[in-house]
Amino acid sequence: MPYVNIKITKEGATSAQKAELIKGVTELLSKVLGKNPATTVVVIDEVENDNWGIGGETVTIRRQQGQ
Amino acid sequence: MPYVNIKITKEGATSAQKAELIKGVTELLSKVLGKNPATTVVVIDEVENDNWGIGGETVTIRRQQGQ
Amino acid sequence: MPYVNIKITKEGATSAQKAELIKGVTELLSKVLGKNPATTVVVIDEVENDNWGIGGETVTIRRQQGQ
Amino acid sequence: MPYVNIKITKEGATSAQKAELIKGVTELLSKVLGKNPATTVVVIDEVENDNWGIGGETVTIRRQQGQ
Amino acid sequence: MPYVNIKITKEGATSAQKAELIKGVTELLSKVLGKNPATTVVVIDEVENDNWGIGGETVTIRRQQGQ
Amino acid sequence: MPYVNIKITKEGATSAQKAELIKGVTELLSKVLGKNPATTVVVIDEVENDNWGIGGETVTIRRQQGQ
């Protein structure tokens, strides 16, 4: 019954990678807390670099600076 | 003053259906808890099938399997 | 499979009222979009008045002013 | 270490405006609570007018009515 | 830089179990997408059974029914 | 009409500090994007140190290590 929301920048995660994240986090919740995988919901949000900030700057700016 | 976030898979909900969800949930909060509709905010997120997981699988895979 | 998050101020909603919200929003998603009630998840967050702001003020201040 | 999520309607915010929001909210958390800007994360979600409701109506409808 | 929010019912997860969830999901994002663990943020919300609904019912009711 | 969610660790933010955050972020959205303060909603979540992870560790552990 858990609900997990994963937010990452939109920088080319593939369908296979997203499927692997969903499988992995569902298994983790089953292993650690005994949660039922059948009702575990995972939602991935991919966010544009302009819309993600860290250290007071957008990721767009940081990528231009090579970070 | 309530805030409601509805997440659904992006599978063709129409503008009219989304307007009906917004109206319905606003009325529900007014009826059950006496919340003021004027300041009730509802945000609907439509999520790609690749980005939604349940039972450890993406909805993309489940739809291919006829689920 | 939808996920709904309802945020309200913590001002005495009863267990019965919260159960009614959960039932109502689950039925709404079934009626409007044909979503399966069995996998519809609803989470209610009750937020302290000090932690909710509208119009640039906390609800604590607004309640003191009779709003 | 704070995490901030800002949701606005998708009505033309520019990259410069979004960068200014990220800078401003990061500085605010540093000034008011002494939070470390280096690990402050800000995510901006821009939501379609059809998917945002207030007063029981979508923003699409409200904009047509001149609100 | 990812942000992960895990919501579970408040039914006795220990500090050690929560630390294991945080470690596990941070490693998963590093392994699958190469994300930097140093800036990966994980927030766990523990939700009262009265405030969590599935299948149109609160978890409180479901637990009474042995589900 | 914007909605802002601020998540911080629960480490003693006062009512006055939370009111200052709410006022500041509401003014920022008005100044940068011309958003109406009257319908700007801000919700602050204070999260236990055991439930917040960064760098794969809980804040509880980091505080013990003097971080």
mmCIF file of C-alpha atoms in Angstrom:
data_model
loop_
_atom_site.group_PDB
_atom_site.id
_atom_site.type_symbol
_atom_site.label_atom_id
_atom_site.label_comp_id
_atom_site.label_asym_id
_atom_site.label_seq_id
_atom_site.Cartn_x
_atom_site.Cartn_y
_atom_site.Cartn_z
ATOM 1 C CA MET A 1 0.000 0.000 0.000
ATOM 2 C CA PRO A 2 2.952 2.403 0.086
ATOM 3 C CA TYR A 3 3.131 5.321 -2.316
ATOM 4 C CA VAL A 4 6.505 6.462 -3.600
ATOM 5 C CA ASN A 5 7.223 9.565 -5.670
ATOM 6 C CA ILE A 6 10.618 9.870 -7.339
ATOM 7 C CA LYS A 7 11.587 13.220 -8.849
ATOM 8 C CA ILE A 8 14.573 13.387 -11.197
ATOM 9 C CA THR A 9 15.740 15.845 -13.823
ATOM 10 C CA LYS A 10 14.590 15.048 -17.364
ATOM 11 C CA GLU A 11 17.918 14.046 -18.821
ATOM 12 C CA GLY A 12 17.265 10.892 -20.787
ATOM 13 C CA ALA A 13 16.207 8.143 -18.382
ATOM 14 C CA THR A 14 15.075 5.234 -20.579
ATOM 15 C CA SER A 15 11.905 3.151 -20.213
ATOM 16 C CA ALA A 16 14.080 0.242 -19.053
ATOM 17 C CA GLN A 17 15.783 2.352 -16.387
ATOM 18 C CA LYS A 18 12.455 3.649 -15.119
ATOM 19 C CA ALA A 19 11.095 0.081 -14.996
ATOM 20 C CA GLU A 20 14.185 -0.925 -12.991
ATOM 21 C CA LEU A 21 13.622 1.912 -10.487
ATOM 22 C CA ILE A 22 9.985 0.880 -10.032
ATOM 23 C CA LYS A 23 10.918 -2.786 -9.539
ATOM 24 C CA GLY A 24 13.765 -1.927 -7.163
ATOM 25 C CA VAL A 25 11.880 0.390 -4.858
ATOM 26 C CA THR A 26 8.888 -1.976 -4.712
ATOM 27 C CA GLU A 27 11.189 -4.862 -3.715
ATOM 28 C CA LEU A 28 12.938 -2.661 -1.132
ATOM 29 C CA LEU A 29 9.644 -1.845 0.609
ATOM 30 C CA SER A 30 8.690 -5.518 0.584
ATOM 31 C CA LYS A 31 12.048 -6.634 1.988
ATOM 32 C CA VAL A 32 12.466 -3.943 4.670
ATOM 33 C CA LEU A 33 8.869 -3.462 5.850
ATOM 34 C CA GLY A 34 6.988 -6.477 4.471
ATOM 35 C CA LYS A 35 4.792 -4.220 2.299
ATOM 36 C CA ASN A 36 2.635 -5.940 -0.309
ATOM 37 C CA PRO A 37 4.129 -5.328 -3.784
ATOM 38 C CA ALA A 38 0.703 -5.743 -5.438
ATOM 39 C CA THR A 39 -0.556 -2.453 -3.977
ATOM 40 C CA THR A 40 2.717 -0.497 -3.938
ATOM 41 C CA VAL A 41 2.427 2.539 -6.228
ATOM 42 C CA VAL A 42 5.478 4.353 -7.644
ATOM 43 C CA VAL A 43 5.246 7.590 -9.654
ATOM 44 C CA ILE A 44 8.297 9.076 -11.393
ATOM 45 C CA ASP A 45 8.312 12.789 -12.247
ATOM 46 C CA GLU A 46 10.870 13.992 -14.773
ATOM 47 C CA VAL A 47 11.501 17.708 -14.313
ATOM 48 C CA GLU A 48 12.998 20.120 -16.865
ATOM 49 C CA ASN A 49 16.463 21.486 -15.942
ATOM 50 C CA ASP A 50 15.028 25.027 -15.904
ATOM 51 C CA ASN A 51 12.543 23.966 -13.236
ATOM 52 C CA TRP A 52 14.988 22.269 -10.842
ATOM 53 C CA GLY A 53 17.121 24.315 -8.490
ATOM 54 C CA ILE A 54 19.911 23.393 -6.124
ATOM 55 C CA GLY A 55 22.313 25.765 -4.399
ATOM 56 C CA GLY A 56 20.071 28.647 -5.519
ATOM 57 C CA GLU A 57 20.692 27.954 -9.226
ATOM 58 C CA THR A 58 18.824 26.078 -11.925
ATOM 59 C CA VAL A 59 20.310 22.833 -13.216
ATOM 60 C CA THR A 60 20.417 24.510 -16.650
ATOM 61 C CA ILE A 61 22.997 26.988 -15.338
ATOM 62 C CA ARG A 62 24.929 24.320 -13.452
ATOM 63 C CA ARG A 63 25.178 22.089 -16.539
ATOM 64 C CA GLN A 64 26.545 25.070 -18.539
ATOM 65 C CA GLN A 65 29.209 25.445 -15.841
ATOM 66 C CA GLY A 66 30.095 21.774 -16.151
ATOM 67 C CA GLN A 67 28.577 20.703 -12.834
ATOM 68 C CA MET B 1 -8.584 26.417 1.747
ATOM 69 C CA PRO B 2 -7.949 22.714 1.120
ATOM 70 C CA TYR B 3 -5.430 21.596 -1.471
ATOM 71 C CA VAL B 4 -6.074 18.420 -3.429
ATOM 72 C CA ASN B 5 -3.661 16.687 -5.803
ATOM 73 C CA ILE B 6 -5.035 13.960 -8.080
ATOM 74 C CA LYS B 7 -2.556 11.792 -9.965
ATOM 75 C CA ILE B 8 -3.815 9.627 -12.825
ATOM 76 C CA THR B 9 -2.184 7.933 -15.776
ATOM 77 C CA LYS B 10 -2.212 9.979 -18.994
ATOM 78 C CA GLU B 11 -4.691 7.927 -20.947
ATOM 79 C CA GLY B 12 -7.052 10.419 -22.542
ATOM 80 C CA ALA B 13 -8.995 12.175 -19.804
ATOM 81 C CA THR B 14 -10.912 14.985 -21.544
ATOM 82 C CA SER B 15 -11.171 18.630 -20.457
ATOM 83 C CA ALA B 16 -14.801 17.985 -19.512
ATOM 84 C CA GLN B 17 -13.869 14.985 -17.346
ATOM 85 C CA LYS B 18 -11.145 16.944 -15.584
ATOM 86 C CA ALA B 19 -13.562 19.822 -14.959
ATOM 87 C CA GLU B 20 -16.040 17.288 -13.489
ATOM 88 C CA LEU B 21 -13.349 15.900 -11.135
ATOM 89 C CA ILE B 22 -12.466 19.427 -9.958
ATOM 90 C CA LYS B 23 -16.121 20.318 -9.381
ATOM 91 C CA GLY B 24 -16.851 17.024 -7.634
ATOM 92 C CA VAL B 25 -13.962 17.051 -5.196
ATOM 93 C CA THR B 26 -14.555 20.725 -4.343
ATOM 94 C CA GLU B 27 -18.230 19.984 -3.577
ATOM 95 C CA LEU B 28 -17.240 16.929 -1.518
ATOM 96 C CA LEU B 29 -14.958 18.998 0.737
ATOM 97 C CA SER B 30 -17.677 21.615 1.144
ATOM 98 C CA LYS B 31 -20.345 19.016 1.977
ATOM 99 C CA VAL B 32 -18.285 16.834 4.359
ATOM 100 C CA LEU B 33 -16.128 19.443 6.122
ATOM 101 C CA GLY B 34 -17.784 22.784 5.330
ATOM 102 C CA LYS B 35 -14.684 23.965 3.431
ATOM 103 C CA ASN B 36 -15.049 27.154 1.387
ATOM 104 C CA PRO B 37 -15.149 26.240 -2.340
ATOM 105 C CA ALA B 38 -13.762 29.665 -3.326
ATOM 106 C CA THR B 39 -10.331 28.852 -1.879
ATOM 107 C CA THR B 40 -10.247 25.108 -2.581
ATOM 108 C CA VAL B 41 -7.405 24.317 -4.984
ATOM 109 C CA VAL B 42 -7.291 21.106 -7.062
ATOM 110 C CA VAL B 43 -4.314 20.097 -9.208
ATOM 111 C CA ILE B 44 -4.483 17.100 -11.578
ATOM 112 C CA ASP B 45 -1.230 15.450 -12.679
ATOM 113 C CA GLU B 46 -1.381 13.159 -15.712
ATOM 114 C CA VAL B 47 1.536 10.729 -15.628
ATOM 115 C CA GLU B 48 2.982 8.765 -18.584
ATOM 116 C CA ASN B 49 2.432 4.980 -18.408
ATOM 117 C CA ASP B 50 6.219 4.452 -18.357
ATOM 118 C CA ASN B 51 6.440 6.573 -15.208
ATOM 119 C CA TRP B 52 3.690 4.871 -13.181
ATOM 120 C CA GLY B 53 4.369 1.612 -11.400
ATOM 121 C CA ILE B 54 2.124 -0.781 -9.519
ATOM 122 C CA GLY B 55 2.960 -4.311 -8.424
ATOM 123 C CA GLY B 56 6.597 -3.606 -9.332
ATOM 124 C CA GLU B 57 5.785 -3.087 -13.037
ATOM 125 C CA THR B 58 5.148 -0.057 -15.206
ATOM 126 C CA VAL B 59 1.627 0.515 -16.504
ATOM 127 C CA THR B 60 3.124 0.268 -20.021
ATOM 128 C CA ILE B 61 3.975 -3.404 -19.366
ATOM 129 C CA ARG B 62 0.652 -4.098 -17.672
ATOM 130 C CA ARG B 63 -1.331 -2.628 -20.593
ATOM 131 C CA GLN B 64 0.654 -4.874 -23.003
ATOM 132 C CA GLN B 65 -0.411 -7.827 -20.878
ATOM 133 C CA GLY B 66 -4.032 -6.741 -21.084
ATOM 134 C CA GLN B 67 -4.307 -5.564 -17.487
ATOM 135 C CA MET C 1 -4.772 3.105 -9.666
ATOM 136 C CA PRO C 2 -5.149 6.846 -9.031
ATOM 137 C CA TYR C 3 -3.427 8.507 -6.112
ATOM 138 C CA VAL C 4 -5.128 11.402 -4.338
ATOM 139 C CA ASN C 5 -3.608 13.611 -1.648
ATOM 140 C CA ILE C 6 -5.957 15.880 0.326
ATOM 141 C CA LYS C 7 -4.399 18.546 2.540
ATOM 142 C CA ILE C 8 -6.588 20.293 5.120
ATOM 143 C CA THR C 9 -5.907 22.274 8.273
ATOM 144 C CA LYS C 10 -5.950 20.218 11.475
ATOM 145 C CA GLU C 11 -9.133 21.573 12.977
ATOM 146 C CA GLY C 12 -11.025 18.550 14.217
ATOM 147 C CA ALA C 13 -12.027 16.426 11.233
ATOM 148 C CA THR C 14 -13.447 13.201 12.701
ATOM 149 C CA SER C 15 -12.642 9.626 11.663
ATOM 150 C CA ALA C 16 -16.116 9.391 10.133
ATOM 151 C CA GLN C 17 -15.622 12.562 8.088
ATOM 152 C CA LYS C 18 -12.252 11.360 6.819
ATOM 153 C CA ALA C 19 -13.788 7.996 5.884
ATOM 154 C CA GLU C 20 -16.520 9.879 3.988
ATOM 155 C CA LEU C 21 -13.913 11.921 2.059
ATOM 156 C CA ILE C 22 -12.022 8.748 1.110
ATOM 157 C CA LYS C 23 -15.214 7.000 -0.024
ATOM 158 C CA GLY C 24 -16.441 10.059 -1.927
ATOM 159 C CA VAL C 25 -13.286 10.783 -3.881
ATOM 160 C CA THR C 26 -12.814 7.080 -4.740
ATOM 161 C CA GLU C 27 -16.399 6.931 -6.094
ATOM 162 C CA LEU C 28 -15.878 10.170 -8.037
ATOM 163 C CA LEU C 29 -12.826 8.757 -9.861
ATOM 164 C CA SER C 30 -14.729 5.576 -10.632
ATOM 165 C CA LYS C 31 -17.774 7.458 -11.928
ATOM 166 C CA VAL C 32 -15.967 10.121 -13.996
ATOM 167 C CA LEU C 33 -12.999 8.159 -15.354
ATOM 168 C CA GLY C 34 -13.891 4.502 -14.761
ATOM 169 C CA LYS C 35 -10.936 4.060 -12.382
ATOM 170 C CA ASN C 36 -10.830 0.849 -10.343
ATOM 171 C CA PRO C 37 -11.757 1.639 -6.697
ATOM 172 C CA ALA C 38 -9.745 -1.385 -5.445
ATOM 173 C CA THR C 39 -6.429 0.271 -6.341
ATOM 174 C CA THR C 40 -7.373 3.919 -5.711
ATOM 175 C CA VAL C 41 -5.222 5.329 -2.899
ATOM 176 C CA VAL C 42 -6.217 8.431 -0.902
ATOM 177 C CA VAL C 43 -3.952 10.083 1.682
ATOM 178 C CA ILE C 44 -5.215 12.902 3.930
ATOM 179 C CA ASP C 45 -2.679 15.274 5.500
ATOM 180 C CA GLU C 46 -3.854 17.391 8.421
ATOM 181 C CA VAL C 47 -1.649 20.464 8.757
ATOM 182 C CA GLU C 48 -1.212 22.665 11.861
ATOM 183 C CA ASN C 49 -2.622 26.212 11.518
ATOM 184 C CA ASP C 50 0.883 27.640 12.062
ATOM 185 C CA ASN C 51 2.098 25.698 9.029
ATOM 186 C CA TRP C 52 -0.628 26.730 6.556
ATOM 187 C CA GLY C 53 -0.482 30.088 4.843
ATOM 188 C CA ILE C 54 -2.918 31.886 2.594
ATOM 189 C CA GLY C 55 -2.804 35.537 1.581
ATOM 190 C CA GLY C 56 0.710 35.705 3.046
ATOM 191 C CA GLU C 57 -0.530 34.952 6.589
ATOM 192 C CA THR C 58 -0.733 31.807 8.692
ATOM 193 C CA VAL C 59 -4.176 30.375 9.429
ATOM 194 C CA THR C 60 -3.373 30.918 13.128
ATOM 195 C CA ILE C 61 -3.337 34.694 12.549
ATOM 196 C CA ARG C 62 -6.424 34.592 10.334
ATOM 197 C CA ARG C 63 -8.419 32.638 12.928
ATOM 198 C CA GLN C 64 -7.457 35.248 15.567
ATOM 199 C CA GLN C 65 -8.850 37.904 13.241
ATOM 200 C CA GLY C 66 -12.102 35.973 12.891
ATOM 201 C CA GLN C 67 -11.492 34.820 9.325
ATOM 202 C CA MET D 1 18.584 20.508 3.146
ATOM 203 C CA PRO D 2 15.061 21.871 2.667
ATOM 204 C CA TYR D 3 12.923 20.779 -0.255
ATOM 205 C CA VAL D 4 10.511 23.251 -1.844
ATOM 206 C CA ASN D 5 7.891 22.495 -4.475
ATOM 207 C CA ILE D 6 6.260 25.437 -6.268
ATOM 208 C CA LYS D 7 3.209 24.739 -8.414
ATOM 209 C CA ILE D 8 2.015 27.427 -10.842
ATOM 210 C CA THR D 9 -0.178 27.432 -13.913
ATOM 211 C CA LYS D 10 1.699 27.054 -17.204
ATOM 212 C CA GLU D 11 1.191 30.565 -18.522
ATOM 213 C CA GLY D 12 4.550 31.655 -19.844
ATOM 214 C CA ALA D 13 6.980 31.927 -16.929
ATOM 215 C CA THR D 14 10.406 32.516 -18.498
ATOM 216 C CA SER D 15 13.671 30.752 -17.646
ATOM 217 C CA ALA D 16 14.876 33.981 -16.011
ATOM 218 C CA GLN D 17 11.757 34.236 -13.833
ATOM 219 C CA LYS D 18 12.064 30.611 -12.748
ATOM 220 C CA ALA D 19 15.756 31.158 -11.903
ATOM 221 C CA GLU D 20 14.723 34.205 -9.836
ATOM 222 C CA LEU D 21 12.126 32.149 -7.909
ATOM 223 C CA ILE D 22 14.720 29.446 -7.159
ATOM 224 C CA LYS D 23 17.281 32.019 -6.005
ATOM 225 C CA GLY D 24 14.732 33.918 -3.921
ATOM 226 C CA VAL D 25 13.262 30.971 -2.049
ATOM 227 C CA THR D 26 16.734 29.518 -1.369
ATOM 228 C CA GLU D 27 17.874 32.861 0.102
ATOM 229 C CA LEU D 28 14.681 33.131 2.166
ATOM 230 C CA LEU D 29 15.299 29.737 3.814
ATOM 231 C CA SER D 30 18.899 30.700 4.509
ATOM 232 C CA LYS D 31 17.926 34.075 6.008
ATOM 233 C CA VAL D 32 14.957 32.928 8.110
ATOM 234 C CA LEU D 33 16.112 29.486 9.277
ATOM 235 C CA GLY D 34 19.843 29.417 8.546
ATOM 236 C CA LYS D 35 19.405 26.559 6.053
ATOM 237 C CA ASN D 36 22.413 25.699 3.884
ATOM 238 C CA PRO D 37 21.775 26.953 0.310
ATOM 239 C CA ALA D 38 24.095 24.283 -1.139
ATOM 240 C CA THR D 39 21.660 21.483 -0.282
ATOM 241 C CA THR D 40 18.373 23.377 -0.723
ATOM 242 C CA VAL D 41 16.347 21.806 -3.542
ATOM 243 C CA VAL D 42 13.551 23.668 -5.366
ATOM 244 C CA VAL D 43 11.267 22.037 -7.941
ATOM 245 C CA ILE D 44 8.814 24.093 -10.025
ATOM 246 C CA ASP D 45 5.801 22.353 -11.573
ATOM 247 C CA GLU D 46 3.964 24.167 -14.354
ATOM 248 C CA VAL D 47 0.402 22.871 -14.642
ATOM 249 C CA GLU D 48 -1.930 23.168 -17.649
ATOM 250 C CA ASN D 49 -4.959 25.446 -17.097
ATOM 251 C CA ASP D 50 -7.282 22.468 -17.713
ATOM 252 C CA ASN D 51 -5.635 20.647 -14.808
ATOM 253 C CA TRP D 52 -5.817 23.434 -12.196
ATOM 254 C CA GLY D 53 -9.035 24.108 -10.337
ATOM 255 C CA ILE D 54 -10.058 26.827 -7.923
ATOM 256 C CA GLY D 55 -13.561 27.624 -6.754
ATOM 257 C CA GLY D 56 -14.716 24.356 -8.335
ATOM 258 C CA GLU D 57 -13.769 25.499 -11.858
ATOM 259 C CA THR D 58 -10.757 24.982 -14.093
ATOM 260 C CA VAL D 59 -8.497 27.951 -14.780
ATOM 261 C CA THR D 60 -9.357 27.472 -18.477
ATOM 262 C CA ILE D 61 -12.976 28.402 -17.739
ATOM 263 C CA ARG D 62 -11.996 31.253 -15.434
ATOM 264 C CA ARG D 63 -9.677 32.775 -18.043
ATOM 265 C CA GLN D 64 -12.531 32.656 -20.610
ATOM 266 C CA GLN D 65 -14.642 34.591 -18.112
ATOM 267 C CA GLY D 66 -11.907 37.205 -17.734
ATOM 268 C CA GLN D 67 -10.840 36.153 -14.228
ATOM 269 C CA MET E 1 20.015 15.536 -6.832
ATOM 270 C CA PRO E 2 16.920 13.320 -6.926
ATOM 271 C CA TYR E 3 14.126 13.797 -4.409
ATOM 272 C CA VAL E 4 12.180 10.772 -3.186
ATOM 273 C CA ASN E 5 9.065 10.815 -1.014
ATOM 274 C CA ILE E 6 7.937 7.537 0.553
ATOM 275 C CA LYS E 7 4.505 7.424 2.180
ATOM 276 C CA ILE E 8 3.633 4.486 4.438
ATOM 277 C CA THR E 9 1.046 3.888 7.133
ATOM 278 C CA LYS E 10 2.236 4.641 10.664
ATOM 279 C CA GLU E 11 2.389 1.095 11.971
ATOM 280 C CA GLY E 12 5.661 0.827 13.822
ATOM 281 C CA ALA E 13 8.509 1.209 11.325
ATOM 282 C CA THR E 14 11.681 1.443 13.427
ATOM 283 C CA SER E 15 14.514 3.972 13.079
ATOM 284 C CA ALA E 16 16.706 1.164 11.716
ATOM 285 C CA GLN E 17 14.117 0.204 9.078
ATOM 286 C CA LYS E 18 13.711 3.806 7.968
ATOM 287 C CA ALA E 19 17.512 4.187 7.745
ATOM 288 C CA GLU E 20 17.583 1.031 5.598
ATOM 289 C CA LEU E 21 14.906 2.422 3.248
ATOM 290 C CA ILE E 22 16.847 5.688 2.868
ATOM 291 C CA LYS E 23 20.111 3.842 2.185
ATOM 292 C CA GLY E 24 18.459 1.422 -0.239
ATOM 293 C CA VAL E 25 16.646 3.954 -2.386
ATOM 294 C CA THR E 26 19.719 6.229 -2.538
ATOM 295 C CA GLU E 27 21.852 3.298 -3.736
ATOM 296 C CA LEU E 28 19.192 2.302 -6.274
ATOM 297 C CA LEU E 29 19.222 5.767 -7.872
ATOM 298 C CA SER E 30 23.015 5.722 -7.968
ATOM 299 C CA LYS E 31 23.138 2.245 -9.521
ATOM 300 C CA VAL E 32 20.345 2.667 -12.097
ATOM 301 C CA LEU E 33 20.803 6.309 -13.139
ATOM 302 C CA GLY E 34 24.242 7.271 -11.832
ATOM 303 C CA LYS E 35 22.732 9.889 -9.491
ATOM 304 C CA ASN E 36 25.057 11.415 -6.888
ATOM 305 C CA PRO E 37 24.180 9.960 -3.438
ATOM 306 C CA ALA E 38 25.533 13.096 -1.680
ATOM 307 C CA THR E 39 22.658 15.228 -2.967
ATOM 308 C CA THR E 40 19.900 12.590 -3.038
ATOM 309 C CA VAL E 41 17.124 13.556 -0.607
ATOM 310 C CA VAL E 42 14.621 11.036 0.786
ATOM 311 C CA VAL E 43 11.626 12.016 2.931
ATOM 312 C CA ILE E 44 9.441 9.382 4.644
ATOM 313 C CA ASP E 45 5.897 10.303 5.661
ATOM 314 C CA GLU E 46 4.157 8.049 8.149
ATOM 315 C CA VAL E 47 0.389 8.438 7.836
ATOM 316 C CA GLU E 48 -2.255 7.527 10.445
ATOM 317 C CA ASN E 49 -4.505 4.590 9.480
ATOM 318 C CA ASP E 50 -7.550 6.903 9.644
ATOM 319 C CA ASN E 51 -5.964 9.128 6.995
ATOM 320 C CA TRP E 52 -5.057 6.434 4.451
ATOM 321 C CA GLY E 53 -7.672 5.034 2.125
ATOM 322 C CA ILE E 54 -7.608 2.194 -0.371
ATOM 323 C CA GLY E 55 -10.584 0.588 -2.060
ATOM 324 C CA GLY E 56 -12.739 3.456 -0.749
ATOM 325 C CA GLU E 57 -12.107 2.501 2.899
ATOM 326 C CA THR E 58 -9.701 3.693 5.576
ATOM 327 C CA VAL E 59 -6.913 1.348 6.662
ATOM 328 C CA THR E 60 -8.445 1.528 10.172
ATOM 329 C CA ILE E 61 -11.558 -0.245 8.886
ATOM 330 C CA ARG E 62 -9.552 -2.717 6.812
ATOM 331 C CA ARG E 63 -7.387 -3.693 9.789
ATOM 332 C CA GLN E 64 -10.554 -4.328 11.848
ATOM 333 C CA GLN E 65 -11.696 -6.655 9.079
ATOM 334 C CA GLY E 66 -8.387 -8.510 9.190
ATOM 335 C CA GLN E 67 -7.074 -7.137 5.884
ATOM 336 C CA MET F 1 -3.257 30.804 -7.123
ATOM 337 C CA PRO F 2 0.176 29.197 -6.699
ATOM 338 C CA TYR F 3 0.680 26.359 -4.244
ATOM 339 C CA VAL F 4 3.986 26.043 -2.408
ATOM 340 C CA ASN F 5 5.088 23.162 -0.200
ATOM 341 C CA ILE F 6 8.158 23.673 1.998
ATOM 342 C CA LYS F 7 9.645 20.626 3.707
ATOM 343 C CA ILE F 8 12.174 21.148 6.513
ATOM 344 C CA THR F 9 13.471 18.995 9.332
ATOM 345 C CA LYS F 10 11.605 19.415 12.631
ATOM 346 C CA GLU F 11 14.311 21.185 14.575
ATOM 347 C CA GLY F 12 12.605 24.033 16.359
ATOM 348 C CA ALA F 13 11.320 26.493 13.756
ATOM 349 C CA THR F 14 9.181 28.995 15.687
ATOM 350 C CA SER F 15 5.703 30.246 14.777
ATOM 351 C CA ALA F 16 7.256 33.619 13.920
ATOM 352 C CA GLN F 17 9.819 32.034 11.593
ATOM 353 C CA LYS F 18 7.145 29.991 9.837
ATOM 354 C CA ALA F 19 5.000 33.125 9.424
ATOM 355 C CA GLU F 20 8.035 34.899 7.932
ATOM 356 C CA LEU F 21 8.581 32.048 5.424
ATOM 357 C CA ILE F 22 4.922 32.176 4.375
ATOM 358 C CA LYS F 23 4.998 35.964 3.958
ATOM 359 C CA GLY F 24 8.316 35.868 2.091
ATOM 360 C CA VAL F 25 7.441 33.206 -0.444
ATOM 361 C CA THR F 26 4.025 34.786 -1.108
ATOM 362 C CA GLU F 27 5.685 38.164 -1.781
ATOM 363 C CA LEU F 28 8.296 36.503 -4.009
ATOM 364 C CA LEU F 29 5.628 34.942 -6.236
ATOM 365 C CA SER F 30 3.807 38.270 -6.426
ATOM 366 C CA LYS F 31 6.981 40.203 -7.299
ATOM 367 C CA VAL F 32 8.454 37.743 -9.833
ATOM 368 C CA LEU F 33 5.328 36.440 -11.559
ATOM 369 C CA GLY F 34 2.572 38.866 -10.549
ATOM 370 C CA LYS F 35 0.670 36.104 -8.717
ATOM 371 C CA ASN F 36 -2.231 37.203 -6.515
ATOM 372 C CA PRO F 37 -1.195 36.904 -2.833
ATOM 373 C CA ALA F 38 -4.836 36.433 -1.751
ATOM 374 C CA THR F 39 -5.003 32.968 -3.335
ATOM 375 C CA THR F 40 -1.389 31.867 -2.816
ATOM 376 C CA VAL F 41 -1.298 28.817 -0.545
ATOM 377 C CA VAL F 42 1.841 27.767 1.366
ATOM 378 C CA VAL F 43 2.093 24.536 3.378
ATOM 379 C CA ILE F 44 5.099 23.807 5.615
ATOM 380 C CA ASP F 45 5.871 20.187 6.532
ATOM 381 C CA GLU F 46 8.217 19.592 9.458
ATOM 382 C CA VAL F 47 9.787 16.146 9.183
ATOM 383 C CA GLU F 48 11.407 14.119 11.991
ATOM 384 C CA ASN F 49 15.185 13.648 11.660
ATOM 385 C CA ASP F 50 14.693 9.867 11.465
ATOM 386 C CA ASN F 51 12.479 10.356 8.402
ATOM 387 C CA TRP F 52 14.780 12.638 6.400
ATOM 388 C CA GLY F 53 17.687 11.217 4.458
ATOM 389 C CA ILE F 54 20.514 12.843 2.550
ATOM 390 C CA GLY F 55 23.657 11.162 1.280
ATOM 391 C CA GLY F 56 22.041 7.798 2.086
ATOM 392 C CA GLU F 57 21.880 8.537 5.836
ATOM 393 C CA THR F 58 19.205 9.852 8.152
ATOM 394 C CA VAL F 59 19.630 13.342 9.597
ATOM 395 C CA THR F 60 19.613 11.677 13.049
ATOM 396 C CA ILE F 61 22.885 9.921 12.201
ATOM 397 C CA ARG F 62 24.375 13.030 10.593
ATOM 398 C CA ARG F 63 23.583 15.185 13.631
ATOM 399 C CA GLN F 64 25.318 12.592 15.879
ATOM 400 C CA GLN F 65 28.374 12.914 13.637
ATOM 401 C CA GLY F 66 28.284 16.692 14.020
ATOM 402 C CA GLN F 67 27.076 17.418 10.494
#
